[in-house]
Amino acid sequence: MTTPEPGLPMAFPAEGLPARIRIHEVGARDGLQNEKATVPTETKAEFIRRLAAAGLTTIEATSFVHPRWVPQLADAEQLFPLVRDLRDRNGTALALPVLVPNERGLDRALALGATRVAVFASATESFAKANLNRTVDEALAMFEPVVTRARAQDAHVRGYLSMCFGDPWEGPVPVARVVRVCRALLDMGCDELSLGDTIGVATPGHVSALLTALTGEGVPVSAIGVHFHDTYGQALANTLAALRHGVTTVDASAGGLGGCPFAKSATGNLATEDLVWMLTGLGIDTGVDLGLLTATSGWMAGQLGRPSPSRTVRALSHKE
Ligand code: MG
């Protein structure tokens, strides 16, 4: 145990957990894309600058989908040049992944100097149809040339996989089906996976079962990231289950920005502050300054005109 700084929990390092976690910050993309009111480009750029100043090093910046699909991110061409040369607190270039749905999106991203891209597949047929208007295999076939070309340009490729645990139309998703699509994404050349609990129904045992199956199939744990939603209050428990399997990449959204479109009143993305609070308490290094991050989310909540859903943001804000 070490004595905490004000605004931080006491640290009790636990056996069998990673020493350091890389947080993949999704607030500027996954968070904002669900916002109805258009956020000005400069506000988005300032959000990313503040996230970097708070110590985040991997910040998903935007999406090069067709502007008609996600009007909130239609300014990707204007935004990306404003942030692409940002550095983290150690002076290293930020990792700024961007979503690319197809070759056209990839062309747009590469033309602006993006070095990290992400494709987004679904584990279920219903969501593949709803989100991409394709079958699961048709979507994979669409991504294959995107991944191949991105890799040929030395870009790092992340493969998002939605509905890894449950699907609003199909119910529980069989582990074997998720493993099959993960394998396909890695075989086509993705460097990293992000396992999405899109409707937040995962529980720790389910997380453990999926990770056991994936590693049993030879998927290296270093290639696995997790993306939990807090809809049923399980996101941190699920994260801890994943850490026990050796996962060291965790997606989170500053201030808990971003709901789930299928559960409108429910909490969506795991809040980065809640994650940092737990990891700090476990003595796990994130490189994030929780005070600066909380202030950033408070500032962003002001821009959006409503309070942050993050419990940690609320608790720390009320303390002062
Ligand atoms: Mg999400």
Coordinates of C-alpha atoms and ligand atoms in Angstrom, one line a residue:
M1 CA 0.0 0.0 0.0
T2 CA 1.2 3.5 -0.8
T3 CA -0.3 6.7 0.4
P4 CA -2.5 8.2 -2.4
E5 CA -2.3 11.7 -3.7
P6 CA -5.5 13.7 -3.2
G7 CA -8.1 12.5 -5.7
L8 CA -6.6 9.1 -6.1
P9 CA -7.4 5.7 -4.4
M10 CA -4.9 3.9 -2.3
A11 CA -2.9 1.4 -4.3
F12 CA -3.0 -2.3 -3.4
P13 CA -1.1 -4.1 -6.2
A14 CA -2.6 -7.5 -6.9
E15 CA -0.8 -10.7 -8.0
G16 CA -1.2 -11.9 -11.6
L17 CA -2.2 -8.6 -13.2
P18 CA -0.3 -6.6 -15.9
A19 CA 2.0 -3.8 -14.6
R20 CA 0.9 -1.4 -17.2
I21 CA -2.2 -1.0 -19.4
R22 CA -2.6 0.9 -22.6
I23 CA -5.9 2.8 -22.7
H24 CA -7.4 3.1 -26.1
E25 CA -9.3 6.3 -25.7
V26 CA -12.5 6.3 -27.9
G27 CA -14.3 9.4 -26.6
A28 CA -13.6 11.6 -29.7
R29 CA -14.9 9.0 -32.1
D30 CA -17.2 6.4 -30.4
G31 CA -18.3 8.9 -27.9
L32 CA -19.0 11.9 -30.1
Q33 CA -20.5 10.0 -33.0
N34 CA -23.6 9.4 -30.8
E35 CA -24.1 13.1 -30.1
K36 CA -27.0 14.6 -32.0
A37 CA -25.9 18.3 -31.8
T38 CA -22.9 18.9 -34.1
V39 CA -19.7 19.6 -32.2
P40 CA -17.5 22.2 -33.9
T41 CA -14.3 20.8 -35.4
E42 CA -12.1 23.1 -33.2
T43 CA -13.9 21.8 -30.1
K44 CA -13.1 18.2 -31.1
A45 CA -9.4 19.2 -31.8
E46 CA -9.2 20.8 -28.4
F47 CA -10.8 17.7 -26.7
I48 CA -8.0 15.6 -28.3
R49 CA -5.3 18.0 -27.3
R50 CA -6.5 18.0 -23.7
L51 CA -6.8 14.2 -23.7
A52 CA -3.2 14.0 -24.8
A53 CA -2.1 16.5 -22.2
A54 CA -3.9 14.3 -19.6
G55 CA -1.5 11.5 -20.5
L56 CA -3.5 9.4 -23.0
T57 CA -1.3 8.1 -25.8
T58 CA -3.8 6.3 -28.1
I59 CA -6.7 8.5 -29.0
E60 CA -9.1 7.4 -31.7
A61 CA -9.6 10.6 -33.6
T62 CA -12.4 10.3 -36.1
S63 CA -14.0 8.1 -38.8
F64 CA -13.7 8.2 -42.5
V65 CA -17.1 6.7 -43.1
H66 CA -19.3 8.4 -45.7
P67 CA -20.5 11.7 -44.1
R68 CA -24.1 10.6 -44.6
W69 CA -23.7 7.7 -42.3
V70 CA -22.3 9.6 -39.4
P71 CA -22.9 13.3 -39.8
Q72 CA -21.1 14.1 -36.5
L73 CA -17.8 12.9 -38.0
A74 CA -18.3 14.4 -41.5
D75 CA -15.4 16.8 -40.7
A76 CA -12.7 14.1 -40.6
E77 CA -10.8 15.8 -43.4
Q78 CA -10.7 19.1 -41.5
L79 CA -10.1 17.6 -38.0
F80 CA -7.4 15.1 -38.7
P81 CA -4.7 17.7 -39.8
L82 CA -5.4 19.7 -36.7
V83 CA -4.3 16.8 -34.4
R84 CA -2.0 14.5 -36.4
D85 CA 1.2 16.1 -35.2
L86 CA 0.3 16.1 -31.5
R87 CA 2.7 14.5 -29.1
D88 CA 2.0 12.7 -25.8
R89 CA 3.4 13.9 -22.5
N90 CA 6.7 12.1 -23.2
G91 CA 7.1 13.9 -26.5
T92 CA 6.3 10.8 -28.6
A93 CA 3.9 11.0 -31.5
L94 CA 0.4 10.2 -30.5
A95 CA -1.2 7.0 -31.8
L96 CA -4.3 8.4 -33.6
P97 CA -6.3 5.6 -35.2
V98 CA -9.2 6.4 -37.5
L99 CA -12.1 4.2 -38.6
V100 CA -12.2 3.2 -42.3
P101 CA -15.1 1.3 -43.6
N102 CA -13.9 0.6 -47.1
E103 CA -11.1 1.3 -49.6
R104 CA -12.5 4.8 -50.3
G105 CA -12.3 5.6 -46.5
L106 CA -8.8 4.2 -46.4
D107 CA -7.7 6.4 -49.3
R108 CA -9.0 9.5 -47.5
A109 CA -7.3 8.5 -44.3
L110 CA -3.9 7.6 -45.9
A111 CA -3.9 10.8 -48.0
L112 CA -4.0 12.8 -44.7
G113 CA -1.1 10.9 -43.2
A114 CA -3.0 8.4 -40.9
T115 CA -0.8 5.6 -39.8
R116 CA -3.3 3.7 -37.8
V117 CA -6.7 2.6 -39.1
A118 CA -9.5 0.4 -37.8
V119 CA -12.1 -1.7 -39.6
F120 CA -15.3 -2.7 -37.9
A121 CA -16.8 -6.2 -38.3
S122 CA -19.7 -7.9 -36.5
A123 CA -19.9 -11.3 -34.9
T124 CA -23.6 -11.6 -35.7
E125 CA -25.5 -11.6 -38.9
S126 CA -28.2 -9.2 -37.6
F127 CA -25.8 -6.5 -36.7
A128 CA -23.7 -6.9 -39.9
K129 CA -27.0 -6.4 -41.8
A130 CA -28.1 -3.4 -39.7
N131 CA -24.7 -1.7 -39.6
L132 CA -23.1 -2.6 -42.9
N133 CA -26.0 -4.0 -44.9
R134 CA -23.9 -7.2 -45.5
T135 CA -23.6 -10.7 -44.2
V136 CA -20.7 -11.3 -41.8
D137 CA -18.7 -12.9 -44.6
E138 CA -19.5 -10.2 -47.1
A139 CA -18.3 -7.6 -44.6
L140 CA -15.1 -9.6 -44.1
A141 CA -14.6 -9.8 -47.8
M142 CA -15.0 -6.0 -48.0
F143 CA -12.4 -5.4 -45.3
E144 CA -9.8 -7.8 -46.8
P145 CA -8.4 -5.4 -49.4
V146 CA -8.6 -2.5 -46.9
V147 CA -6.5 -4.4 -44.5
T148 CA -4.1 -5.6 -47.2
R149 CA -3.5 -2.2 -48.6
A150 CA -3.2 -0.5 -45.2
R151 CA -0.6 -3.1 -44.2
A152 CA 1.3 -2.5 -47.5
Q153 CA 1.5 1.2 -46.4
D154 CA 2.9 0.1 -43.0
A155 CA -0.3 1.3 -41.3
H156 CA -1.3 -0.5 -38.0
V157 CA -4.7 -2.1 -38.4
R158 CA -7.2 -2.7 -35.6
G159 CA -10.2 -4.9 -36.1
Y160 CA -13.3 -4.0 -34.1
L161 CA -15.7 -6.8 -33.6
S162 CA -19.2 -5.8 -32.4
M163 CA -21.7 -8.0 -30.6
C164 CA -19.1 -10.4 -29.1
F165 CA -21.3 -11.3 -26.1
G166 CA -25.0 -10.5 -26.9
D167 CA -27.0 -9.1 -29.8
P168 CA -30.2 -7.2 -29.5
W169 CA -31.9 -9.4 -32.1
E170 CA -30.2 -12.7 -31.7
G171 CA -29.6 -12.9 -27.9
P172 CA -26.5 -14.5 -26.5
V173 CA -23.7 -15.0 -29.1
P174 CA -21.9 -18.3 -29.1
V175 CA -18.2 -18.1 -28.2
A176 CA -17.2 -20.3 -31.2
R177 CA -18.8 -17.8 -33.6
V178 CA -16.8 -14.9 -32.1
V179 CA -13.6 -16.9 -32.3
R180 CA -14.2 -17.7 -36.0
V181 CA -14.6 -14.0 -36.9
C182 CA -11.6 -13.0 -34.7
R183 CA -9.5 -15.6 -36.6
A184 CA -10.6 -14.2 -39.9
L185 CA -9.7 -10.7 -38.9
L186 CA -6.2 -11.8 -37.8
D187 CA -5.7 -14.0 -40.8
M188 CA -6.4 -11.1 -43.2
G189 CA -3.7 -9.1 -41.4
C190 CA -5.2 -7.1 -38.5
D191 CA -2.6 -6.3 -35.9
E192 CA -5.0 -6.0 -33.0
L193 CA -8.6 -6.9 -32.2
S194 CA -11.1 -5.0 -30.1
L195 CA -13.8 -7.3 -28.6
G196 CA -16.9 -5.2 -28.3
D197 CA -19.7 -5.8 -25.8
T198 CA -21.9 -3.5 -27.8
I199 CA -25.1 -3.8 -25.7
G200 CA -23.2 -4.3 -22.4
V201 CA -24.6 -7.7 -21.5
A202 CA -21.2 -9.5 -20.8
T203 CA -20.4 -10.7 -17.4
P204 CA -17.0 -11.7 -16.1
G205 CA -17.4 -15.4 -16.6
H206 CA -18.5 -14.9 -20.2
V207 CA -15.4 -12.7 -20.7
S208 CA -13.2 -15.4 -19.3
A209 CA -14.8 -18.1 -21.4
L210 CA -14.2 -16.0 -24.6
L211 CA -10.6 -15.2 -23.8
T212 CA -9.9 -18.8 -22.8
A213 CA -11.3 -19.9 -26.2
L214 CA -9.4 -17.3 -28.1
T215 CA -6.0 -18.0 -26.5
G216 CA -6.7 -21.7 -26.8
E217 CA -7.0 -21.1 -30.6
G218 CA -3.6 -19.6 -30.6
V219 CA -4.6 -15.9 -30.6
P220 CA -1.9 -14.0 -28.7
V221 CA -3.3 -12.1 -25.8
S222 CA -1.1 -9.1 -26.9
A223 CA -3.4 -8.8 -29.9
I224 CA -6.6 -8.6 -27.9
G225 CA -8.2 -5.4 -26.7
V226 CA -11.5 -5.2 -24.9
H227 CA -14.3 -2.7 -25.4
F228 CA -16.9 -2.9 -22.6
H229 CA -20.1 -1.0 -22.2
D230 CA -21.5 -0.3 -18.7
T231 CA -25.1 -0.8 -19.6
Y232 CA -25.7 -3.3 -16.8
G233 CA -22.9 -2.0 -14.5
Q234 CA -20.5 -4.8 -15.5
A235 CA -17.8 -3.0 -17.4
L236 CA -15.2 -2.7 -14.7
A237 CA -15.8 -6.3 -13.5
N238 CA -15.4 -7.5 -17.1
T239 CA -12.2 -5.4 -17.4
L240 CA -10.7 -7.0 -14.3
A241 CA -11.6 -10.5 -15.7
A242 CA -9.8 -9.6 -18.9
L243 CA -6.7 -8.3 -17.0
R244 CA -6.5 -11.6 -15.2
H245 CA -6.1 -13.2 -18.7
G246 CA -3.2 -10.9 -19.5
V247 CA -5.1 -8.4 -21.7
T248 CA -3.2 -5.0 -21.6
T249 CA -5.3 -2.9 -24.1
V250 CA -8.6 -1.5 -22.8
D251 CA -10.9 0.8 -24.6
A252 CA -12.6 3.5 -22.7
S253 CA -14.3 6.9 -23.3
A254 CA -13.4 10.0 -21.4
G255 CA -16.3 11.0 -19.2
G256 CA -18.3 8.0 -20.4
L257 CA -19.2 9.7 -23.6
G258 CA -21.3 7.7 -26.0
G259 CA -24.4 5.7 -25.4
C260 CA -25.4 2.5 -27.0
P261 CA -27.9 3.1 -29.8
F262 CA -29.9 0.0 -28.8
A263 CA -30.4 0.9 -25.2
K264 CA -31.1 4.6 -25.3
S265 CA -31.4 5.4 -21.6
A266 CA -28.6 3.2 -20.6
T267 CA -25.0 4.0 -19.8
G268 CA -22.8 3.2 -22.8
N269 CA -19.0 3.2 -23.0
L270 CA -16.9 2.5 -19.9
A271 CA -15.7 5.9 -18.6
T272 CA -11.9 6.3 -18.8
E273 CA -11.9 8.0 -15.4
D274 CA -13.7 5.0 -13.8
L275 CA -11.1 2.7 -15.4
V276 CA -8.2 4.8 -14.3
W277 CA -9.5 4.9 -10.8
M278 CA -9.7 1.1 -10.6
L279 CA -6.3 0.6 -12.3
T280 CA -4.7 3.1 -9.9
G281 CA -6.1 1.3 -7.0
L282 CA -4.5 -1.9 -8.3
G283 CA -1.2 -0.2 -8.7
I284 CA -1.3 -0.5 -12.5
D285 CA 0.4 2.2 -14.5
T286 CA -1.7 4.0 -17.1
G287 CA 0.3 7.2 -17.6
V288 CA -2.9 9.2 -17.1
D289 CA -3.2 12.2 -14.8
L290 CA -6.7 11.6 -13.4
G291 CA -7.2 15.2 -12.3
L292 CA -6.4 16.5 -15.8
L293 CA -8.6 13.9 -17.4
T294 CA -11.5 14.7 -15.1
A295 CA -11.1 18.4 -15.8
T296 CA -11.1 17.6 -19.6
S297 CA -14.3 15.6 -19.3
G298 CA -15.9 18.3 -17.2
W299 CA -15.0 20.8 -19.9
M300 CA -16.4 18.6 -22.6
A301 CA -19.6 18.0 -20.6
G302 CA -19.9 21.8 -20.6
Q303 CA -19.5 22.0 -24.3
L304 CA -22.3 19.3 -24.7
G305 CA -24.5 21.0 -22.1
R306 CA -25.0 18.1 -19.7
P307 CA -23.2 16.3 -16.9
S308 CA -20.8 13.5 -17.5
P309 CA -22.3 10.0 -16.7
S310 CA -18.9 8.9 -15.2
R311 CA -19.2 8.2 -11.5
T312 CA -15.6 9.1 -11.0
V313 CA -16.0 12.4 -12.8
R314 CA -19.0 13.2 -10.6
A315 CA -17.4 12.1 -7.4
L316 CA -14.2 14.1 -8.0
S317 CA -16.1 17.2 -9.2
H318 CA -18.3 17.2 -6.1
K319 CA -15.3 16.9 -3.8
E320 CA -13.9 20.2 -4.6
Ligands
MG1 MG -18.4 1.7 -27.6

